[in-house]
Coordinates of C-alpha atoms and ligand atoms in Angstrom, one line a residue:
M15 CA 0.0 0.0 0.0
I16 CA 1.1 3.5 -0.8
R17 CA 0.1 6.1 1.8
L18 CA 0.3 9.9 1.5
V19 CA -0.4 11.9 4.6
D20 CA -0.8 15.7 4.2
V21 CA 1.9 15.9 1.6
T22 CA 2.9 19.4 0.5
K23 CA 5.4 20.7 -2.0
R24 CA 6.2 24.4 -2.1
Y25 CA 8.3 26.2 -4.7
D26 CA 8.8 29.7 -3.5
E27 CA 5.4 31.2 -4.1
T28 CA 3.9 28.2 -5.7
L29 CA 2.1 25.5 -3.8
A30 CA 2.6 22.7 -6.3
V31 CA 1.0 20.1 -4.0
D32 CA -1.1 21.3 -1.1
G33 CA -1.8 18.9 1.7
I34 CA -2.6 15.7 -0.3
S35 CA -3.7 12.6 1.7
L36 CA -4.5 9.4 -0.1
E37 CA -4.0 5.6 0.1
V38 CA -3.5 3.3 -2.8
P39 CA -4.3 -0.3 -1.7
T40 CA -1.8 -3.0 -2.8
G41 CA -2.5 -4.2 -6.3
E42 CA -4.7 -1.3 -7.3
V43 CA -4.4 1.3 -9.9
C44 CA -4.8 4.9 -8.7
V45 CA -5.1 7.4 -11.6
L46 CA -4.2 11.0 -10.9
I47 CA -6.0 13.4 -13.2
G48 CA -6.7 17.1 -13.4
P49 CA -5.9 20.2 -15.4
S50 CA -2.4 21.0 -16.5
G51 CA -0.3 22.3 -13.6
C52 CA -2.5 20.9 -10.8
G53 CA 0.4 18.9 -9.3
K54 CA 0.1 15.4 -10.8
T55 CA 3.7 15.0 -11.8
T56 CA 4.9 16.6 -8.6
T57 CA 2.8 14.1 -6.5
L58 CA 4.1 11.2 -8.5
R59 CA 7.7 12.1 -8.4
M60 CA 7.6 12.6 -4.6
I61 CA 6.8 8.9 -4.3
N62 CA 10.1 7.8 -5.8
R63 CA 12.0 10.8 -4.3
L64 CA 12.8 12.5 -7.6
I65 CA 11.2 15.4 -5.7
E66 CA 11.5 15.8 -1.9
P67 CA 8.2 16.9 -0.2
T68 CA 8.3 20.1 1.7
S69 CA 6.2 18.5 4.5
G70 CA 4.1 15.4 5.1
L71 CA 4.6 11.7 5.1
I72 CA 4.8 9.1 2.3
E73 CA 4.8 5.4 3.2
I74 CA 5.1 2.3 1.0
D75 CA 4.0 -0.8 2.8
G76 CA 4.2 1.0 6.1
R77 CA 7.7 2.2 5.6
D78 CA 8.6 5.9 5.5
I79 CA 10.2 6.4 2.1
M80 CA 12.7 8.8 3.7
S81 CA 14.1 5.9 5.7
A82 CA 15.8 4.3 2.6
S83 CA 18.3 5.8 0.2
P84 CA 16.7 7.1 -3.0
V85 CA 18.6 4.5 -5.0
E86 CA 17.5 1.7 -2.8
L87 CA 13.9 3.0 -2.9
R88 CA 13.8 3.2 -6.7
R89 CA 14.8 -0.4 -7.1
H90 CA 11.4 -1.3 -5.8
I91 CA 9.6 1.3 -7.9
G92 CA 9.2 1.1 -11.7
Y93 CA 8.9 4.4 -13.5
V94 CA 7.5 5.0 -16.9
I95 CA 7.3 8.4 -18.5
Q96 CA 5.8 9.8 -21.7
S97 CA 9.0 10.1 -23.8
V98 CA 10.2 6.8 -22.5
G99 CA 13.8 7.8 -22.1
L100 CA 15.2 4.6 -23.6
F101 CA 19.0 4.6 -23.9
P102 CA 19.6 5.2 -27.6
H103 CA 22.9 3.4 -27.8
L104 CA 21.6 0.3 -26.2
T105 CA 19.4 -2.4 -27.9
V106 CA 15.9 -3.1 -26.7
A107 CA 17.1 -6.1 -24.8
E108 CA 19.9 -4.2 -23.1
N109 CA 17.4 -1.4 -22.2
V110 CA 15.1 -3.8 -20.5
A111 CA 18.0 -5.4 -18.7
T112 CA 19.2 -2.2 -17.2
V113 CA 18.0 -2.7 -13.6
P114 CA 18.6 -6.5 -13.4
R115 CA 22.2 -5.7 -14.4
L116 CA 22.5 -3.1 -11.7
L117 CA 21.2 -5.6 -9.3
G118 CA 23.9 -8.1 -10.4
W119 CA 21.6 -10.8 -11.8
K120 CA 23.2 -13.7 -13.6
R121 CA 23.3 -13.4 -17.4
E122 CA 20.9 -16.3 -18.0
R123 CA 18.4 -15.0 -15.5
T124 CA 18.5 -11.6 -17.0
A125 CA 18.2 -12.9 -20.6
S126 CA 15.2 -15.0 -19.7
R127 CA 13.5 -12.2 -17.8
V128 CA 14.0 -9.9 -20.8
R129 CA 12.5 -12.4 -23.2
D130 CA 9.5 -13.0 -20.9
L131 CA 8.8 -9.3 -20.5
L132 CA 9.1 -8.4 -24.2
S133 CA 6.5 -11.1 -24.8
V134 CA 4.3 -9.8 -22.0
V135 CA 4.2 -6.3 -23.5
G136 CA 3.5 -7.8 -27.0
L137 CA 6.9 -7.6 -28.7
D138 CA 8.5 -10.7 -30.2
P139 CA 11.8 -11.0 -28.4
A140 CA 13.5 -12.6 -31.4
E141 CA 12.4 -9.8 -33.7
Y142 CA 12.8 -6.8 -31.4
G143 CA 15.5 -7.7 -28.8
D144 CA 18.5 -6.6 -31.0
K145 CA 16.8 -3.5 -32.4
Y146 CA 17.8 0.0 -31.4
P147 CA 15.3 2.5 -30.1
R148 CA 15.5 4.6 -33.2
H149 CA 14.0 1.7 -35.2
L150 CA 10.9 1.5 -33.0
S151 CA 7.5 3.3 -33.5
G152 CA 6.3 5.4 -30.6
G153 CA 4.0 2.6 -29.5
Q154 CA 6.7 0.0 -29.5
A155 CA 9.0 2.3 -27.6
Q156 CA 6.4 2.8 -24.9
R157 CA 6.0 -1.0 -24.7
V158 CA 9.8 -1.3 -24.1
G159 CA 9.6 1.5 -21.5
V160 CA 6.9 -0.6 -19.7
A161 CA 9.0 -3.8 -19.9
R162 CA 12.0 -2.0 -18.6
A163 CA 10.1 -0.6 -15.6
L164 CA 8.8 -4.1 -14.8
A165 CA 12.2 -5.8 -15.2
A166 CA 13.1 -6.3 -11.6
D167 CA 9.5 -7.1 -10.7
P168 CA 9.0 -4.0 -8.5
P169 CA 5.8 -4.0 -6.4
V170 CA 5.1 -0.4 -7.2
L171 CA 4.8 1.2 -10.7
L172 CA 4.7 5.0 -11.3
M173 CA 3.5 6.1 -14.7
D174 CA 3.4 9.7 -15.9
E175 CA 1.2 10.1 -19.0
P176 CA 2.9 6.9 -20.4
F177 CA 0.6 6.7 -23.4
G178 CA 0.2 10.5 -24.0
A179 CA 2.3 10.9 -27.1
V180 CA 0.9 8.2 -29.4
D181 CA -2.0 8.1 -31.8
P182 CA -5.5 7.1 -30.5
L183 CA -5.4 3.6 -32.0
T184 CA -1.9 2.9 -30.6
R185 CA -3.0 4.3 -27.2
E186 CA -6.0 1.9 -27.2
R187 CA -3.7 -1.0 -27.8
L188 CA -1.2 0.1 -25.1
Q189 CA -4.1 0.5 -22.6
A190 CA -5.3 -3.0 -23.4
A191 CA -1.8 -4.4 -23.0
F192 CA -1.4 -2.5 -19.7
E193 CA -4.7 -3.9 -18.4
R194 CA -3.7 -7.4 -19.3
I195 CA -0.3 -7.0 -17.6
Q196 CA -2.0 -5.5 -14.5
R197 CA -4.5 -8.4 -14.3
E198 CA -1.6 -10.8 -14.1
M199 CA 1.0 -8.9 -12.1
R200 CA -1.2 -6.8 -9.7
K201 CA 1.3 -4.0 -9.2
T202 CA 0.4 -1.1 -7.0
V203 CA 0.2 1.6 -9.6
V204 CA 0.0 5.4 -9.6
F205 CA -0.8 6.5 -13.1
V206 CA -1.0 10.1 -14.3
T207 CA -3.1 11.2 -17.2
H208 CA -5.1 14.1 -18.5
D209 CA -7.4 11.9 -20.5
V210 CA -10.7 11.2 -18.7
D211 CA -11.5 8.2 -20.8
E212 CA -8.1 6.6 -20.0
A213 CA -8.7 7.3 -16.3
I214 CA -12.2 5.7 -16.4
R215 CA -10.9 2.7 -18.3
L216 CA -7.8 1.9 -16.2
A217 CA -8.5 3.2 -12.7
D218 CA -9.6 1.2 -9.7
R219 CA -9.8 4.7 -8.2
I220 CA -9.5 8.1 -9.7
A221 CA -7.8 10.9 -7.7
L222 CA -9.0 14.2 -9.3
M223 CA -6.7 17.1 -8.5
R224 CA -7.2 20.8 -8.7
A225 CA -4.6 23.4 -7.9
G226 CA -2.5 21.1 -5.7
R227 CA -5.5 19.7 -3.8
L228 CA -7.5 16.5 -4.0
E229 CA -11.1 17.2 -5.2
Q230 CA -12.4 13.6 -5.1
Y231 CA -10.9 10.2 -4.7
D232 CA -13.3 7.4 -5.7
A233 CA -14.0 4.6 -8.1
P234 CA -14.7 5.7 -11.6
E235 CA -18.4 4.8 -11.3
V236 CA -18.7 7.0 -8.3
I237 CA -16.9 9.9 -10.0
L238 CA -19.3 9.6 -12.9
D239 CA -22.5 9.1 -11.0
H240 CA -21.8 11.2 -7.8
P241 CA -19.4 14.0 -8.6
A242 CA -18.4 15.6 -5.3
S243 CA -18.3 19.1 -6.7
K244 CA -19.2 21.1 -9.7
F245 CA -15.6 21.1 -10.7
V246 CA -15.5 17.3 -10.8
H247 CA -18.8 17.3 -12.7
D248 CA -17.5 19.7 -15.3
F249 CA -14.2 18.0 -15.6
V250 CA -15.7 14.7 -16.4
G251 CA -17.8 16.3 -19.0
T252 CA -21.4 15.8 -20.2
D253 CA -21.4 12.5 -22.1
R254 CA -21.6 10.4 -18.9
A255 CA -23.6 7.6 -20.4
I256 CA -21.0 7.2 -23.1
K257 CA -18.1 7.5 -20.7
R258 CA -19.6 4.8 -18.6
L259 CA -19.2 2.5 -21.6
G260 CA -15.4 2.9 -21.0
R261 CA -15.8 0.5 -18.0
T262 CA -17.2 -2.4 -20.0
R263 CA -15.3 -4.6 -22.4
V264 CA -16.4 -6.1 -25.7
A265 CA -15.7 -9.5 -24.2
D266 CA -18.7 -9.0 -21.9
V267 CA -21.3 -8.4 -24.7
M268 CA -19.9 -10.1 -27.8
R269 CA -21.4 -13.2 -29.4
A270 CA -19.1 -15.9 -30.6
D271 CA -21.5 -17.8 -32.8
V272 CA -20.8 -16.1 -36.1
E273 CA -20.6 -17.7 -39.6
A274 CA -17.3 -17.7 -41.4
T275 CA -15.8 -19.3 -44.5
A276 CA -12.2 -19.7 -45.5
D277 CA -13.2 -20.2 -49.2
G278 CA -13.5 -16.5 -50.1
T279 CA -16.8 -15.3 -51.7
R280 CA -16.9 -18.4 -53.9
G281 CA -19.0 -20.6 -51.7
I282 CA -21.3 -17.9 -50.5
D283 CA -24.9 -18.1 -51.7
A284 CA -28.4 -17.6 -50.3
A285 CA -28.3 -21.1 -48.8
A286 CA -25.0 -20.5 -47.0
C287 CA -26.3 -17.1 -45.8
A288 CA -29.6 -18.4 -44.4
G289 CA -30.1 -17.4 -40.8
T290 CA -27.1 -15.0 -40.5
R291 CA -26.6 -11.3 -41.3
F292 CA -22.9 -11.4 -42.1
M293 CA -20.9 -14.2 -43.6
Y294 CA -17.3 -13.5 -42.5
I295 CA -14.4 -14.3 -44.8
V296 CA -11.2 -15.5 -43.1
D297 CA -7.9 -16.8 -44.4
D298 CA -6.5 -20.3 -43.7
D299 CA -5.4 -19.2 -40.2
G300 CA -8.7 -17.7 -39.4
V301 CA -7.6 -14.1 -39.9
L302 CA -10.4 -11.8 -40.8
E303 CA -10.3 -10.6 -44.4
G304 CA -13.8 -9.3 -44.9
W305 CA -17.4 -10.3 -45.0
V306 CA -20.5 -10.6 -47.2
D307 CA -23.6 -8.7 -46.1
C308 CA -26.3 -11.4 -46.5
R309 CA -29.1 -8.9 -46.8
V310 CA -27.4 -7.3 -49.8
L311 CA -26.8 -10.8 -51.3
A312 CA -30.5 -11.7 -50.8
A313 CA -31.5 -8.5 -52.7
G314 CA -29.8 -10.1 -55.8
T315 CA -26.3 -8.6 -55.7
P316 CA -23.6 -11.2 -56.7
P317 CA -21.3 -12.3 -53.8
E318 CA -18.2 -10.6 -55.2
E319 CA -20.1 -7.3 -55.0
A320 CA -21.9 -7.9 -51.7
G321 CA -18.5 -8.4 -50.0
T322 CA -16.4 -5.9 -48.1
R323 CA -12.6 -6.4 -47.8
V324 CA -11.1 -4.9 -44.6
D325 CA -7.9 -4.5 -42.7
W326 CA -8.8 -6.1 -39.3
R327 CA -6.5 -3.6 -37.6
E328 CA -8.9 -0.9 -38.5
A329 CA -12.3 -2.5 -38.9
A330 CA -12.5 -4.8 -35.9
A331 CA -12.4 -4.7 -32.1
T332 CA -10.6 -7.1 -29.7
P333 CA -12.2 -8.6 -26.6
D334 CA -10.3 -6.0 -24.5
T335 CA -11.7 -3.0 -26.5
T336 CA -14.0 -0.9 -24.3
L337 CA -17.6 -0.5 -25.5
K338 CA -16.9 3.2 -25.8
D339 CA -14.1 2.6 -28.3
A340 CA -16.2 0.0 -30.1
L341 CA -19.1 2.4 -30.4
S342 CA -16.9 5.1 -31.7
R343 CA -15.3 2.8 -34.2
M344 CA -18.8 1.7 -35.4
L345 CA -19.9 5.3 -35.8
G346 CA -16.7 6.2 -37.6
L347 CA -17.1 3.2 -40.0
G348 CA -20.9 3.5 -40.3
F349 CA -21.4 -0.1 -39.1
R350 CA -24.1 -1.5 -36.7
D351 CA -22.0 -4.6 -36.1
L352 CA -18.2 -4.9 -35.5
A353 CA -16.2 -8.1 -35.9
V354 CA -14.1 -9.1 -32.9
V355 CA -10.6 -10.5 -33.5
D356 CA -7.7 -11.6 -31.3
D357 CA -4.4 -9.7 -31.3
D358 CA -3.3 -11.5 -34.5
G359 CA -6.5 -10.7 -36.4
R360 CA -8.2 -14.1 -36.0
L361 CA -12.0 -13.9 -36.0
L362 CA -13.6 -14.5 -32.5
G363 CA -17.1 -13.1 -33.0
E364 CA -19.1 -10.0 -33.3
V365 CA -20.4 -7.1 -31.2
S366 CA -23.6 -5.3 -32.2
L367 CA -24.8 -1.8 -31.6
A368 CA -27.9 -3.3 -30.0
A369 CA -25.8 -5.0 -27.4
I370 CA -24.0 -1.7 -26.6
E371 CA -27.3 0.1 -26.4
Q372 CA -28.6 -2.5 -23.9
T373 CA -25.6 -1.9 -21.7
M374 CA -26.1 1.8 -21.9
S375 CA -29.8 1.7 -20.9
A376 CA -29.0 -0.9 -18.2
G377 CA -26.2 1.5 -16.9
D378 CA -28.5 4.4 -16.6
V379 CA -30.3 3.1 -13.5
H380 CA -27.8 2.2 -10.8
V381 CA -30.4 1.1 -8.4
S382 CA -28.1 -1.1 -6.4
N383 CA -25.5 1.6 -6.1
L384 CA -27.8 4.2 -4.7
P385 CA -28.5 4.9 -1.1
E386 CA -32.2 4.7 -0.2
G387 CA -34.2 7.8 -0.9
E388 CA -31.9 9.2 -3.5
V389 CA -33.5 10.4 -6.7
L390 CA -32.6 8.1 -9.6
G391 CA -30.4 9.7 -12.2
A392 CA -30.0 13.1 -10.3
P393 CA -28.2 15.3 -10.8
V394 CA -27.4 14.4 -14.4
A395 CA -30.7 12.9 -15.5
D396 CA -31.1 15.2 -18.5
E397 CA -27.7 14.3 -19.9
G398 CA -28.2 10.6 -19.4
E399 CA -31.4 10.8 -21.5
A400 CA -29.8 13.0 -24.1
T401 CA -27.2 10.4 -25.0
T402 CA -29.4 7.3 -25.1
Ligands
ADP513 N1 10.8 23.0 -10.3 C1 9.7 23.8 -10.2 N2 9.9 25.1 -9.8 C2 8.8 25.9 -9.7 N3 7.6 25.5 -9.9 C3 7.3 24.3 -10.3 C4 8.4 23.3 -10.5 N4 7.8 22.2 -10.9 C5 6.5 22.4 -11.0 N5 6.2 23.6 -10.6 C6 4.8 24.2 -10.6 O1 4.0 23.3 -9.8 C7 2.7 23.2 -10.3 C8 2.5 21.7 -10.5 O2 3.3 21.2 -11.5 P1 3.1 19.7 -12.1 O3 3.2 18.8 -10.9 O4 4.2 19.5 -13.1 O5 1.7 19.7 -12.7 P2 1.0 18.6 -13.7 O6 1.8 17.4 -13.8 O7 -0.3 18.4 -13.0 O8 0.8 19.3 -15.0 C9 2.7 24.0 -11.6 O9 2.2 25.3 -11.2 C10 4.2 24.1 -11.9 O10 4.4 25.4 -12.6
MG514 MG1 2.7 16.5 -15.5

């Protein structure tokens, strides 16, 4: 557990952090969010003593962080920043091995750890291990940064806008990779972002900061449904029903019983199409290549013309995709159904707009979450209706 008690950081006239108290239970993700300059980075960097607090107490697992040397402390704390800070003259494998080497691990142990971690973050060790950072895309470099931070298996991970500098699709993938890693490794994480959707997706609890102070510290659902102040309400924004979809994954509402053929459009006719809306076309490995719209086929269009060829990277979701991202992709593509594939593009099923709509309307009434006597939907009932 990470515990901050009345922590303050003052720079001359500026109170960068003003009496913050919060606890992050072991294995949970605390997301610090708030406007630029509200003190997120300062708070984060006080936890690994890159910045010394002016006053207050910071404990990790009951131990005052001031009682260890900064170097000793940082061995137990992984740190990931936006621009990664990979060493340009070291290979990917050498970058990930930095801390194990400092700790004097044996060669084989380090090598095997590096291989494992590259796989965990979704990079093939054989392909990427010997590359230099300049040969990586932004998203790949961030993955290496995460692998490096995890190398010595630190119980605590600090992340400062780690996915802030990549395009939205890459960010989505990095978030999914982070979620998967966190499900397995259960680190105690403090994660800084200025992206509300990222916070809602990844946080066990969101710490919303304003001018160095903590405005609200609660689960994302509580922040969405019961903002503690107008500031929190306004910061989260108006499209709450849609934002809530950021808490649900495609895996929870997809159906797996879809029809697919590996024979291209050749074998597709009215008979093959009976009882399904889309006949998916996959290659011999099951990788999505496109589909035939059976309604268009039934109207007399030949199969070659009723078909759509797609790049699964752009026209499909994965089970980890949030319903919010799935919805936004559907709207962008003009589809009412979206194919679901695994990380290698193999078809797994389909998610429909109807299923997402159901989740939205179910989400509007949090009967079980509300204390007795509270008015359902208040104080944001009008917005909830406007978006459904
Ligand atoms: N080294 C410093 N000297 C003076 N003021 C600083 C310094 N670092 C940060 N600040 C100020 O402290 C406040 C919080 O900064 P920071 O923690 O970086 O905010 P955030 O990460 O939320 O954008 C800002 O007003 C910033 O200008
Ligand atoms: Mg910052």
